[in-house]
Amino acid sequence: MSKRAVLEVIALDIEDAVAAQAGGADRLELVTDMAADGLTPSATTVAAVRAAVGLPLRVMLRLADGFAAGDPDRLVRTAHEMRDAGAEEFVLGFLDADGRVDLDAVERVAGALDGCRWTFHRAIDRAADREALRKQLDGLPGLDTYLTAGAPGGVADGLPTLLAEARRGRGGEPGYQQELLVGGGLRLEQVPTLLAAGIRAFHIGGAARPGGWTGPVSAEAVAQWRRVVDGAVDGTVGGG
């Protein structure tokens, strides 16, 4: 029997976290400043959300818009601050100017996490060579997930890549054994196809907010996604 699929919801604050939990989310991605596609939240927010809900949460380690690491020393300090605030899981991903993985920065930050589990985020969708990136990162301590749409434009464009990578993962190919967490323009009606391919992790942000990013997470919207991710009903509309 296949395992229950994971539904991860982007949260900006306690209100979002509580609503996501009420709607049936399995995990939160905690960020701030979605105008910059999600940056590291404050330590105060991490501690408050950690105290408010019982869900696992993955905290973004990203200090500026784009995929450049910036100052690795500052990233390492930030990682320690987040751990001191109660964070136990993380999200990160850095590319160099040529679109290759910034292996030095990733290794330094992963080292500061001391074995904590982490996701390499959608920087993979902007990589010059996503297969090379996967091979380079394979075996790094704590890396258990790739958040990806399969293409920069979103899941509609990246669906063939996602299905191919799922097959390679099932085959046990090195670099493809981490969880595929699908997100980035994800729509409800795409979920059954992904489930049928053996993909068991889904990530939503805007789709959990009927009022857009200026409004809070809706427990009802999350519950609708929960039902579809559990295979209970067919998807109709909605983008994540």
CSV table of C-alpha atoms in Angstrom, one decimal:
chain,number,residue,atom,x,y,z
A,1,MET,CA,0.0,0.0,0.0
A,2,SER,CA,1.4,3.4,-0.9
A,3,LYS,CA,2.0,5.9,1.8
A,4,ARG,CA,-0.2,8.9,2.5
A,5,ALA,CA,0.7,11.8,0.3
A,6,VAL,CA,2.2,14.9,1.9
A,7,LEU,CA,0.5,18.3,1.6
A,8,GLU,CA,2.9,21.2,2.3
A,9,VAL,CA,1.5,24.7,2.6
A,10,ILE,CA,3.4,28.0,2.6
A,11,ALA,CA,2.8,30.0,5.8
A,12,LEU,CA,3.8,33.5,6.6
A,13,ASP,CA,2.6,33.8,10.2
A,14,ILE,CA,0.7,32.1,13.0
A,15,GLU,CA,-2.7,32.7,11.4
A,16,ASP,CA,-1.6,30.9,8.2
A,17,ALA,CA,-0.1,28.1,10.2
A,18,VAL,CA,-3.2,27.5,12.3
A,19,ALA,CA,-5.5,27.5,9.2
A,20,ALA,CA,-3.2,25.2,7.3
A,21,GLN,CA,-3.2,22.7,10.2
A,22,ALA,CA,-7.0,23.0,10.5
A,23,GLY,CA,-7.4,22.2,6.8
A,24,GLY,CA,-5.3,19.1,7.0
A,25,ALA,CA,-1.8,20.1,5.9
A,26,ASP,CA,1.0,17.8,6.8
A,27,ARG,CA,3.8,20.3,6.8
A,28,LEU,CA,4.5,24.0,6.5
A,29,GLU,CA,7.1,25.9,4.6
A,30,LEU,CA,7.7,29.0,6.7
A,31,VAL,CA,8.8,32.2,4.8
A,32,THR,CA,8.4,35.9,4.6
A,33,ASP,CA,8.2,38.4,1.8
A,34,MET,CA,6.5,36.6,-1.1
A,35,ALA,CA,7.2,39.6,-3.3
A,36,ALA,CA,10.7,38.2,-3.4
A,37,ASP,CA,9.4,34.6,-3.7
A,38,GLY,CA,10.0,33.8,-0.1
A,39,LEU,CA,12.8,34.8,2.2
A,40,THR,CA,13.9,33.7,5.7
A,41,PRO,CA,11.4,34.7,8.4
A,42,SER,CA,12.4,36.2,11.7
A,43,ALA,CA,13.5,34.0,14.6
A,44,THR,CA,10.5,35.4,16.5
A,45,THR,CA,8.1,34.2,13.9
A,46,VAL,CA,9.7,30.8,13.8
A,47,ALA,CA,9.4,30.4,17.6
A,48,ALA,CA,5.8,31.6,17.6
A,49,VAL,CA,4.7,29.3,14.8
A,50,ARG,CA,6.6,26.4,16.4
A,51,ALA,CA,4.6,27.0,19.7
A,52,ALA,CA,1.3,27.5,17.9
A,53,VAL,CA,1.0,24.3,15.8
A,54,GLY,CA,2.2,20.7,16.0
A,55,LEU,CA,3.0,20.4,12.3
A,56,PRO,CA,6.5,19.9,11.0
A,57,LEU,CA,7.8,23.1,9.5
A,58,ARG,CA,10.5,23.8,7.0
A,59,VAL,CA,12.1,27.2,7.3
A,60,MET,CA,13.5,29.0,4.3
A,61,LEU,CA,17.1,29.9,4.3
A,62,ARG,CA,17.3,32.6,1.6
A,63,LEU,CA,18.3,36.2,2.3
A,64,ALA,CA,17.6,38.0,-1.0
A,65,ASP,CA,15.5,37.5,-4.2
A,66,GLY,CA,17.1,35.3,-6.8
A,67,PHE,CA,19.2,32.1,-6.3
A,68,ALA,CA,22.6,33.5,-5.5
A,69,ALA,CA,23.9,32.6,-2.1
A,70,GLY,CA,25.2,36.0,-1.3
A,71,ASP,CA,27.3,35.9,1.9
A,72,PRO,CA,27.7,32.3,3.0
A,73,ASP,CA,28.9,33.3,6.5
A,74,ARG,CA,25.6,35.2,7.0
A,75,LEU,CA,23.6,32.2,5.8
A,76,VAL,CA,25.4,30.0,8.3
A,77,ARG,CA,24.7,32.5,11.1
A,78,THR,CA,21.1,32.6,10.0
A,79,ALA,CA,20.8,28.8,10.0
A,80,HIS,CA,22.1,28.8,13.6
A,81,GLU,CA,19.6,31.5,14.6
A,82,MET,CA,16.7,29.5,13.1
A,83,ARG,CA,17.8,26.4,14.9
A,84,ASP,CA,18.0,28.3,18.2
A,85,ALA,CA,14.4,29.5,17.6
A,86,GLY,CA,13.3,25.9,17.3
A,87,ALA,CA,13.6,25.1,13.6
A,88,GLU,CA,14.4,21.5,12.8
A,89,GLU,CA,13.8,21.3,9.0
A,90,PHE,CA,14.8,23.7,6.3
A,91,VAL,CA,14.6,24.8,2.6
A,92,LEU,CA,17.5,26.1,0.6
A,93,GLY,CA,19.1,26.1,-2.8
A,94,PHE,CA,21.8,28.2,-4.5
A,95,LEU,CA,23.1,28.6,-8.1
A,96,ASP,CA,26.1,30.4,-9.4
A,97,ALA,CA,26.0,33.0,-12.2
A,98,ASP,CA,26.1,30.3,-14.9
A,99,GLY,CA,23.2,28.4,-13.4
A,100,ARG,CA,25.3,25.6,-11.9
A,101,VAL,CA,24.7,24.6,-8.3
A,102,ASP,CA,26.8,26.7,-5.9
A,103,LEU,CA,28.1,23.6,-4.2
A,104,ASP,CA,30.4,25.4,-1.7
A,105,ALA,CA,27.5,27.5,-0.4
A,106,VAL,CA,25.1,24.5,-0.2
A,107,GLU,CA,27.7,22.4,1.5
A,108,ARG,CA,28.5,25.1,4.1
A,109,VAL,CA,24.8,25.7,5.0
A,110,ALA,CA,24.0,22.0,5.0
A,111,GLY,CA,26.9,21.5,7.4
A,112,ALA,CA,25.5,24.2,9.7
A,113,LEU,CA,22.3,22.2,9.9
A,114,ASP,CA,24.1,19.2,11.4
A,115,GLY,CA,22.0,16.5,9.8
A,116,CYS,CA,18.6,18.3,9.9
A,117,ARG,CA,16.4,17.4,7.0
A,118,TRP,CA,16.1,19.9,4.2
A,119,THR,CA,14.6,20.6,0.8
A,120,PHE,CA,16.4,21.9,-2.2
A,121,HIS,CA,13.9,24.3,-3.6
A,122,ARG,CA,12.9,25.5,-7.1
A,123,ALA,CA,16.4,26.7,-7.9
A,124,ILE,CA,16.6,23.3,-9.6
A,125,ASP,CA,14.0,24.6,-12.2
A,126,ARG,CA,16.4,27.4,-13.1
A,127,ALA,CA,19.5,25.2,-13.2
A,128,ALA,CA,21.5,24.9,-16.4
A,129,ASP,CA,21.6,21.2,-16.0
A,130,ARG,CA,19.2,19.7,-13.4
A,131,GLU,CA,20.6,16.2,-13.8
A,132,ALA,CA,24.1,17.4,-13.0
A,133,LEU,CA,22.8,19.3,-10.0
A,134,ARG,CA,21.1,16.2,-8.6
A,135,LYS,CA,24.3,14.1,-9.1
A,136,GLN,CA,26.4,16.7,-7.4
A,137,LEU,CA,24.1,17.0,-4.4
A,138,ASP,CA,23.5,13.3,-4.0
A,139,GLY,CA,24.6,12.1,-0.6
A,140,LEU,CA,24.6,15.5,1.1
A,141,PRO,CA,23.6,15.1,4.8
A,142,GLY,CA,19.9,15.9,5.4
A,143,LEU,CA,18.8,16.4,1.8
A,144,ASP,CA,15.6,14.4,1.4
A,145,THR,CA,13.4,16.5,-0.9
A,146,TYR,CA,13.4,18.5,-4.2
A,147,LEU,CA,10.7,21.1,-4.5
A,148,THR,CA,10.2,21.4,-8.3
A,149,ALA,CA,7.7,22.2,-11.0
A,150,GLY,CA,9.8,20.4,-13.5
A,151,ALA,CA,10.3,23.7,-15.5
A,152,PRO,CA,10.7,27.4,-14.8
A,153,GLY,CA,7.2,28.1,-16.1
A,154,GLY,CA,5.4,25.8,-13.8
A,155,VAL,CA,3.9,22.3,-13.6
A,156,ALA,CA,2.0,22.5,-16.9
A,157,ASP,CA,5.3,22.9,-18.7
A,158,GLY,CA,7.3,20.6,-16.5
A,159,LEU,CA,4.9,17.6,-16.2
A,160,PRO,CA,7.0,15.3,-18.6
A,161,THR,CA,10.1,16.0,-16.6
A,162,LEU,CA,8.4,15.3,-13.3
A,163,LEU,CA,7.0,12.0,-14.6
A,164,ALA,CA,10.4,11.0,-15.9
A,165,GLU,CA,12.2,11.9,-12.7
A,166,ALA,CA,9.6,9.9,-10.7
A,167,ARG,CA,10.4,6.9,-12.8
A,168,ARG,CA,14.1,7.3,-12.2
A,169,GLY,CA,13.5,7.6,-8.5
A,170,ARG,CA,11.5,4.4,-8.5
A,171,GLY,CA,14.3,2.7,-10.3
A,172,GLY,CA,16.7,3.7,-7.5
A,173,GLU,CA,19.0,5.8,-9.7
A,174,PRO,CA,21.5,7.9,-7.7
A,175,GLY,CA,20.5,11.5,-7.5
A,176,TYR,CA,16.8,10.6,-7.9
A,177,GLN,CA,15.9,8.9,-4.6
A,178,GLN,CA,14.9,12.1,-2.8
A,179,GLU,CA,11.2,12.9,-2.5
A,180,LEU,CA,9.7,14.8,-5.4
A,181,LEU,CA,7.7,17.7,-3.8
A,182,VAL,CA,5.7,19.1,-6.7
A,183,GLY,CA,4.8,22.8,-6.5
A,184,GLY,CA,4.8,25.9,-8.7
A,185,GLY,CA,1.6,26.6,-10.6
A,186,LEU,CA,0.3,23.2,-9.4
A,187,ARG,CA,-3.4,22.8,-10.2
A,188,LEU,CA,-5.9,20.5,-8.6
A,189,GLU,CA,-6.7,18.7,-11.8
A,190,GLN,CA,-3.0,17.7,-12.3
A,191,VAL,CA,-2.8,15.9,-8.9
A,192,PRO,CA,-4.4,12.6,-10.1
A,193,THR,CA,-1.8,12.2,-12.9
A,194,LEU,CA,1.0,12.9,-10.5
A,195,LEU,CA,-0.4,10.5,-7.9
A,196,ALA,CA,-0.7,7.8,-10.6
A,197,ALA,CA,3.0,8.2,-11.3
A,198,GLY,CA,3.9,7.5,-7.7
A,199,ILE,CA,4.5,11.1,-6.7
A,200,ARG,CA,3.4,11.5,-3.0
A,201,ALA,CA,4.2,15.1,-2.0
A,202,PHE,CA,2.5,18.4,-3.1
A,203,HIS,CA,3.3,22.0,-2.2
A,204,ILE,CA,0.8,25.0,-2.4
A,205,GLY,CA,1.0,28.7,-1.7
A,206,GLY,CA,-1.3,31.0,-3.5
A,207,ALA,CA,-3.8,28.1,-4.0
A,208,ALA,CA,-4.4,28.1,-0.3
A,209,ARG,CA,-5.3,31.8,-0.3
A,210,PRO,CA,-8.6,32.6,-2.2
A,211,GLY,CA,-7.9,36.3,-1.6
A,212,GLY,CA,-4.4,36.2,-3.0
A,213,TRP,CA,-1.1,36.8,-1.2
A,214,THR,CA,-2.6,39.8,0.7
A,215,GLY,CA,-5.0,37.4,2.4
A,216,PRO,CA,-4.5,34.6,4.8
A,217,VAL,CA,-4.5,30.8,4.2
A,218,SER,CA,-8.0,29.4,4.1
A,219,ALA,CA,-8.6,26.2,6.0
A,220,GLU,CA,-11.4,25.4,3.5
A,221,ALA,CA,-9.1,25.7,0.5
A,222,VAL,CA,-6.5,23.5,2.2
A,223,ALA,CA,-9.1,20.9,3.0
A,224,GLN,CA,-10.1,20.8,-0.7
A,225,TRP,CA,-6.5,20.1,-1.6
A,226,ARG,CA,-6.3,17.5,1.1
A,227,ARG,CA,-9.3,15.6,-0.4
A,228,VAL,CA,-7.8,15.7,-3.9
A,229,VAL,CA,-4.3,14.7,-2.6
A,230,ASP,CA,-5.9,11.8,-0.8
A,231,GLY,CA,-7.5,10.7,-4.0
A,232,ALA,CA,-11.0,11.2,-2.7
A,233,VAL,CA,-12.3,13.5,-5.4
A,234,ASP,CA,-11.2,14.8,-8.9
A,235,GLY,CA,-9.7,18.2,-9.1
A,236,THR,CA,-11.5,21.0,-10.9
A,237,VAL,CA,-9.8,24.4,-10.6
A,238,GLY,CA,-7.1,26.1,-8.5
A,239,GLY,CA,-3.4,26.8,-8.9
A,240,GLY,CA,-0.6,26.5,-6.4
